[in-house]
Amino acid sequence: MSACLQQARFSYLHMKYLFFSWLAVFVGSWVVYVEYSSYTELCRGHECRNSIVTACVRRKHFTLGSASPPNPTVYSGHWGDLQGVVKCQMEEAPHYDLGGEMEPRKEASAFNKPTKGTSVEKFREMIVGHLKAKVEDQANLADLATHVLSVADANKDGHISLPEARSTWALLQLNEFLLALVLQDREHTPKLLGFCGDLYMMEKVPNSPLYGISLPWIVEVWIPAGLRRSMDQWFTPSWPHKAKISIGLLELVEDIFHGTFGSFLMCDVSTATFGYNDRHDFKVMDARYIIPEATFQERIRQQRCDADEDCLYGTDCLTSCDLTKHRCTPEVTRPNLAKACDTLKDYILQGAPSDVSEELEKQLYACIALKGSVEQMEMEHSLILNNLKTLLWKKISHTKDS
């Protein structure tokens, strides 16, 4: 009896020791993570604020607010009566050594174009030429160029000044700004409120990321995969609202596939790049990695490779390596839809009504299994996309959540 009590006492002390050890590691890691993040971002955030103040604050209709934690290079502010966020491009999207950059460095966006004396017609030709290089020769490029010129007239006085033209040209080099123009009539990108210099203010999206909580990597390794997936769902909205948000992501995939101004590739489909507003309308939070397919293919085929892993841009745009030429092939191995379904799987299946969960899971896994370029499987791609949208809309169309 005494031996059993001693063994039980030992087991209790052992478990107690393990629990407090894990707790100490968790708390310590979190403190180190927060302190390190604050330190490494401090200088960049300070530089960003100085840049915003220099370029924008002198404008009467612009008011600068505070940094948006945890990102010190995104600031809140007001453009007139509208609340928004200023995106500070202090550094380019990470470069993956593709023989040329998908998005130019900050220095390349210097305000030296167009030159003084350039006519509006010449500026239009510059814009059309740039758009052709980005999205190839599309039928509606002239319409897009006209829209760019209307945006360039920032103060709406009917004239485009040299500073306005140079700001517009600098912003056109950014994928995110270009996508906002391409999807001007859709609800998936936050509205462009205004710009000054090469900084621009977008409509504020109150809810992001799409789902999930951020933890330090040293804590991640201690958490079982099943528990981690459950933790990501702790703060998600109700299932009907999730269905509406998911339809928005599927519509985005549809819009940028053979859209009005060409096709775009989604090279980072992580939850951190998406969010939603208070009406549960899906919004793109970070479009730096949504790039014109023509630009991607031109650059990736120049990349030398020894394995498929050498042909990766962002986290999700992977092509194969042609070992006979040691060059990357231009076609991505997975279409946008497969990557979007992968992101939505845990999100939309969690809490799904029993009468749709089985069919929804079946459609999602068929979607995730899509391989190769969309051109090679256009019919299957369209069928799965329409089936998913129809299944979700059918379930929520009779409710106020739609």
XYZ file of C-alpha atoms in Angstrom:
402
model
C 0.000 0.000 0.000
C 2.798 2.378 0.957
C 4.620 1.577 -2.292
C 1.481 2.368 -4.317
C 1.047 5.701 -2.535
C 4.678 6.593 -3.156
C 4.336 5.681 -6.833
C 1.166 7.743 -7.152
C 2.831 10.670 -5.402
C 5.819 10.368 -7.732
C 3.546 10.328 -10.818
C 1.707 13.397 -9.542
C 4.927 15.291 -8.909
C 6.247 14.199 -12.293
C 3.151 15.474 -14.101
C 3.207 18.679 -12.067
C 6.857 19.208 -12.993
C 6.151 18.612 -16.690
C 3.184 20.993 -16.657
C 5.072 23.863 -15.047
C 8.092 23.217 -17.264
C 5.885 23.475 -20.348
C 4.222 26.605 -18.960
C 7.609 28.210 -18.280
C 8.774 27.427 -21.820
C 5.544 28.840 -23.251
C 5.665 32.098 -21.283
C 9.404 32.536 -21.770
C 9.161 31.940 -25.498
C 6.313 34.381 -25.825
C 8.241 37.107 -23.983
C 11.345 36.540 -26.129
C 9.243 36.554 -29.279
C 7.468 39.815 -28.409
C 10.677 41.552 -27.343
C 12.601 40.410 -30.411
C 9.777 41.378 -32.774
C 9.474 44.805 -31.181
C 13.207 45.407 -31.435
C 13.627 44.282 -35.041
C 10.584 46.253 -36.231
C 11.293 49.449 -34.290
C 13.658 51.094 -36.777
C 11.575 50.079 -39.772
C 8.428 51.471 -38.172
C 10.195 54.748 -37.325
C 11.443 55.081 -40.901
C 7.968 54.349 -42.219
C 6.346 57.027 -40.054
C 8.918 59.607 -41.167
C 8.206 58.712 -44.781
C 4.453 59.121 -44.288
C 4.831 62.429 -42.471
C 7.152 63.791 -45.161
C 4.934 62.732 -48.059
C 1.398 63.032 -46.773
C 0.672 64.802 -43.531
C 0.934 68.246 -45.069
C -2.245 67.484 -47.023
C -5.324 68.919 -45.338
C -7.532 65.907 -46.081
C -5.063 63.401 -44.624
C -4.781 62.565 -40.916
C -2.219 60.079 -39.610
C -3.117 57.751 -36.757
C -1.167 55.064 -34.939
C 0.652 51.990 -36.199
C -1.458 48.861 -36.580
C -0.002 46.195 -34.292
C 1.841 43.982 -34.802
C 2.929 45.616 -38.065
C 4.619 49.011 -37.577
C 4.701 49.670 -41.336
C 0.898 49.798 -41.618
C -0.628 52.938 -40.125
C -4.217 53.877 -39.491
C -5.441 57.226 -40.695
C -8.257 59.220 -42.217
C -8.678 60.459 -45.762
C -11.329 63.112 -45.347
C -14.128 61.423 -43.429
C -13.074 57.893 -44.413
C -11.044 55.615 -42.145
C -8.259 53.642 -43.793
C -4.755 52.230 -43.540
C -1.562 53.566 -45.078
C 0.654 50.829 -46.492
C 4.296 51.725 -46.179
C 6.450 49.978 -48.784
C 9.741 50.212 -46.900
C 11.011 47.043 -48.518
C 9.981 44.879 -51.432
C 8.296 41.550 -51.099
C 10.949 38.903 -50.364
C 12.962 38.135 -53.482
C 13.315 34.512 -54.526
C 16.229 34.875 -56.924
C 14.180 34.485 -60.053
C 16.707 36.199 -62.300
C 14.662 39.378 -62.037
C 12.340 40.808 -59.426
C 8.582 40.369 -59.582
C 8.231 43.720 -57.870
C 10.959 46.370 -58.037
C 12.899 47.568 -55.050
C 12.058 50.873 -53.416
C 14.892 52.638 -55.235
C 13.409 51.643 -58.612
C 10.258 53.603 -57.786
C 12.124 56.933 -57.608
C 10.070 59.862 -58.798
C 11.922 60.528 -62.025
C 9.250 59.426 -64.502
C 7.614 60.913 -66.415
C 10.058 63.721 -67.102
C 9.108 67.364 -67.035
C 7.295 68.415 -70.204
C 5.756 64.984 -70.880
C 2.288 65.360 -72.390
C -0.740 63.501 -71.084
C -0.898 61.533 -74.340
C 2.740 60.477 -73.958
C 2.050 59.518 -70.347
C -0.870 57.390 -71.549
C 1.494 55.593 -73.957
C 3.885 54.934 -71.061
C 1.032 53.462 -69.007
C -0.213 51.241 -71.851
C 3.339 49.985 -72.488
C 3.817 49.186 -68.802
C 0.471 47.377 -68.604
C 1.313 45.329 -71.692
C 4.568 44.241 -70.064
C 2.659 43.236 -66.939
C -0.459 41.529 -68.293
C 0.324 41.146 -72.021
C -1.731 42.678 -74.826
C -5.329 42.503 -73.588
C -8.311 43.878 -75.511
C -9.333 46.277 -72.738
C -5.947 47.805 -71.906
C -7.049 51.182 -73.255
C -9.932 51.220 -70.754
C -7.585 50.346 -67.900
C -5.163 53.095 -68.989
C -8.048 55.579 -68.975
C -8.941 54.511 -65.441
C -5.299 54.934 -64.349
C -5.317 58.490 -65.712
C -8.517 59.265 -63.797
C -6.906 57.949 -60.599
C -3.781 60.018 -61.335
C -5.865 63.195 -61.122
C -5.868 62.899 -57.346
C -7.414 66.296 -56.578
C -9.991 65.961 -59.390
C -9.222 69.364 -60.885
C -9.245 68.029 -64.450
C -5.456 68.218 -64.831
C -2.630 65.782 -64.038
C 0.306 67.588 -62.472
C 3.878 66.288 -62.700
C 3.899 65.187 -59.007
C 0.588 63.346 -59.538
C 1.933 61.611 -62.656
C 5.148 60.570 -60.908
C 3.269 59.238 -57.880
C 0.970 57.235 -60.149
C 3.902 55.809 -62.110
C 5.691 54.764 -58.914
C 2.549 53.073 -57.587
C 1.931 51.209 -60.852
C 5.126 49.251 -60.178
C 3.425 47.596 -57.154
C 1.393 44.415 -57.691
C -1.071 45.353 -54.970
C -1.864 48.747 -56.495
C -2.212 47.229 -59.961
C -4.607 44.562 -58.673
C -6.733 47.215 -56.944
C -7.139 48.906 -60.334
C -7.862 45.647 -62.172
C -10.542 44.661 -59.630
C -11.921 48.191 -59.383
C -15.548 47.081 -59.828
C -15.356 44.101 -57.501
C -15.612 43.949 -53.701
C -12.663 41.668 -53.035
C -9.993 44.361 -52.709
C -10.294 47.253 -50.243
C -11.150 50.538 -51.951
C -8.289 52.869 -52.820
C -8.963 56.082 -50.880
C -6.028 58.166 -52.064
C -2.274 58.398 -52.407
C 0.650 60.708 -51.817
C 4.146 59.992 -53.026
C 4.504 56.236 -53.366
C 2.338 55.654 -50.296
C -1.330 54.855 -50.657
C -4.303 54.581 -48.351
C -6.756 51.708 -48.594
C -10.119 51.162 -46.947
C -9.670 49.620 -43.505
C -10.615 45.938 -43.172
C -11.480 45.316 -39.508
C -11.130 41.522 -39.355
C -7.877 39.771 -40.224
C -6.338 37.273 -40.621
C -9.017 35.085 -42.200
C -8.592 32.702 -39.253
C -5.906 31.393 -36.934
C -3.762 32.733 -34.127
C -0.072 33.575 -34.352
C 2.340 31.837 -31.985
C 6.157 31.859 -31.718
C 7.760 28.960 -33.578
C 9.286 27.600 -30.375
C 5.768 27.250 -28.936
C 4.416 25.739 -32.163
C 6.705 22.691 -31.853
C 5.161 21.807 -28.469
C 1.550 21.863 -29.661
C 0.061 18.728 -31.321
C -1.151 19.281 -34.886
C -4.763 18.402 -34.021
C -4.865 20.880 -31.125
C -3.231 23.555 -33.294
C -5.947 23.223 -35.943
C -8.613 23.490 -33.243
C -6.977 26.619 -31.793
C -7.106 28.264 -35.223
C -10.902 27.932 -35.181
C -11.452 29.482 -31.755
C -12.247 32.989 -32.974
C -14.006 32.332 -36.301
C -17.552 33.608 -37.044
C -20.638 31.420 -37.343
C -20.737 28.840 -40.145
C -23.171 30.795 -42.397
C -20.831 33.793 -42.166
C -17.843 31.566 -42.926
C -19.702 30.256 -45.965
C -20.247 33.798 -47.259
C -16.567 34.668 -46.722
C -15.493 31.448 -48.454
C -17.651 32.279 -51.476
C -15.819 35.599 -51.649
C -12.452 33.835 -51.917
C -13.830 31.533 -54.615
C -15.121 34.571 -56.503
C -11.679 36.176 -56.294
C -10.161 33.053 -57.864
C -12.771 33.293 -60.609
C -12.126 37.002 -61.201
C -8.366 36.695 -61.631
C -8.583 33.609 -63.854
C -8.799 34.862 -67.429
C -10.219 38.126 -66.141
C -10.815 41.315 -68.076
C -7.147 42.232 -67.897
C -5.472 38.837 -68.048
C -4.726 36.100 -65.530
C -3.067 36.508 -62.140
C -1.362 33.912 -59.928
C -1.859 33.695 -56.172
C 1.600 32.966 -54.784
C 0.739 33.288 -51.089
C -2.624 31.843 -50.101
C -1.983 31.892 -46.359
C -4.750 33.074 -44.040
C -2.722 36.164 -43.080
C -3.231 37.653 -46.551
C -7.038 37.676 -46.282
C -9.681 39.186 -44.040
C -13.299 40.349 -44.029
C -15.363 43.371 -43.080
C -18.244 43.697 -40.624
C -20.710 42.517 -43.296
C -18.554 39.401 -43.742
C -17.490 40.381 -47.240
C -14.197 38.742 -48.165
C -11.242 41.127 -48.661
C -7.634 40.735 -49.802
C -5.370 42.180 -47.103
C -1.993 41.749 -48.807
C -1.852 41.435 -52.586
C 1.912 41.701 -53.043
C 2.036 38.048 -54.062
C -0.912 38.139 -56.476
C 1.055 38.716 -59.645
C 0.309 38.806 -63.380
C 0.803 35.343 -64.862
C 2.668 36.799 -67.847
C 5.207 38.501 -65.554
C 5.689 35.330 -63.523
C 6.230 33.120 -66.566
C 8.676 35.506 -68.180
C 10.837 35.643 -65.059
C 10.599 32.051 -63.846
C 11.687 30.531 -67.174
C 14.974 32.417 -66.799
C 15.678 30.824 -63.425
C 18.418 28.188 -63.315
C 17.501 25.083 -61.330
C 18.726 21.674 -60.209
C 15.455 20.580 -58.587
C 11.814 21.620 -58.512
C 12.384 23.391 -55.191
C 14.516 25.956 -57.039
C 11.430 27.034 -59.005
C 9.394 28.499 -56.137
C 8.070 32.044 -55.779
C 6.348 33.086 -52.580
C 5.043 30.071 -50.725
C 2.626 28.702 -53.310
C 3.833 29.275 -56.894
C 5.930 26.235 -57.771
C 6.880 25.039 -61.251
C 8.997 22.052 -62.278
C 12.658 21.984 -63.221
C 13.608 20.912 -66.755
C 16.782 18.967 -65.945
C 17.831 18.798 -69.605
C 18.149 22.591 -69.701
C 18.445 23.303 -65.966
C 15.746 25.942 -66.344
C 12.365 26.283 -64.648
C 9.275 25.573 -66.713
C 6.687 28.387 -66.833
C 3.543 26.463 -65.772
C 2.694 26.261 -62.060
C 2.026 22.788 -60.697
C -1.155 23.802 -58.826
C -3.863 26.235 -59.974
C -5.164 29.039 -57.768
C -8.355 27.135 -56.995
C -6.550 24.131 -55.485
C -4.545 26.419 -53.204
C -7.651 28.361 -52.149
C -9.521 25.139 -51.298
C -6.551 23.975 -49.230
C -6.778 27.172 -47.190
C -10.551 26.885 -46.786
C -10.724 23.177 -45.900
C -10.405 23.320 -42.103
C -12.142 26.690 -41.967
C -15.374 25.768 -43.737
C -15.649 22.103 -42.683
C -15.496 23.043 -38.993
C -19.116 23.358 -37.850
C -20.618 22.608 -41.269
C -24.286 21.511 -41.146
C -24.675 17.735 -41.304
C -26.755 17.812 -44.497
C -23.925 19.433 -46.506
C -20.741 18.421 -44.695
C -20.197 15.156 -46.589
C -20.725 16.652 -50.057
C -18.721 19.747 -49.100
C -15.775 17.634 -47.968
C -15.941 15.605 -51.189
C -15.907 18.747 -53.355
C -13.084 20.347 -51.360
C -10.805 17.322 -51.662
C -11.532 17.079 -55.398
C -10.587 20.743 -55.607
C -7.364 20.301 -53.616
C -6.373 17.422 -55.921
C -6.340 19.685 -59.017
C -2.922 19.669 -60.676
C -1.279 21.361 -63.631
C -2.211 24.588 -65.366
C -5.827 25.677 -65.538
C -5.701 25.643 -69.347
C -5.115 21.881 -69.215
C -8.197 21.294 -67.063
C -10.379 24.313 -67.660
C -13.663 22.382 -67.707
C -12.924 20.477 -64.483
C -11.728 23.678 -62.812
C -14.949 25.533 -63.724
C -17.144 22.612 -62.684
C -15.602 22.280 -59.215
C -15.646 26.047 -58.671
C -19.311 26.325 -59.616
C -20.256 23.258 -57.546
C -18.632 24.694 -54.423
C -20.210 28.123 -54.838
C -23.642 26.606 -55.534
C -23.435 24.252 -52.545
C -22.575 27.093 -50.161
C -25.028 29.621 -51.589
C -27.854 27.084 -51.547
C -27.341 26.571 -47.830
C -27.249 30.256 -46.845
C -29.280 32.022 -49.594
C -32.510 31.891 -47.562
C -30.869 33.410 -44.477
C -29.957 36.988 -43.606
C -26.270 35.937 -43.746
C -26.347 35.953 -47.553
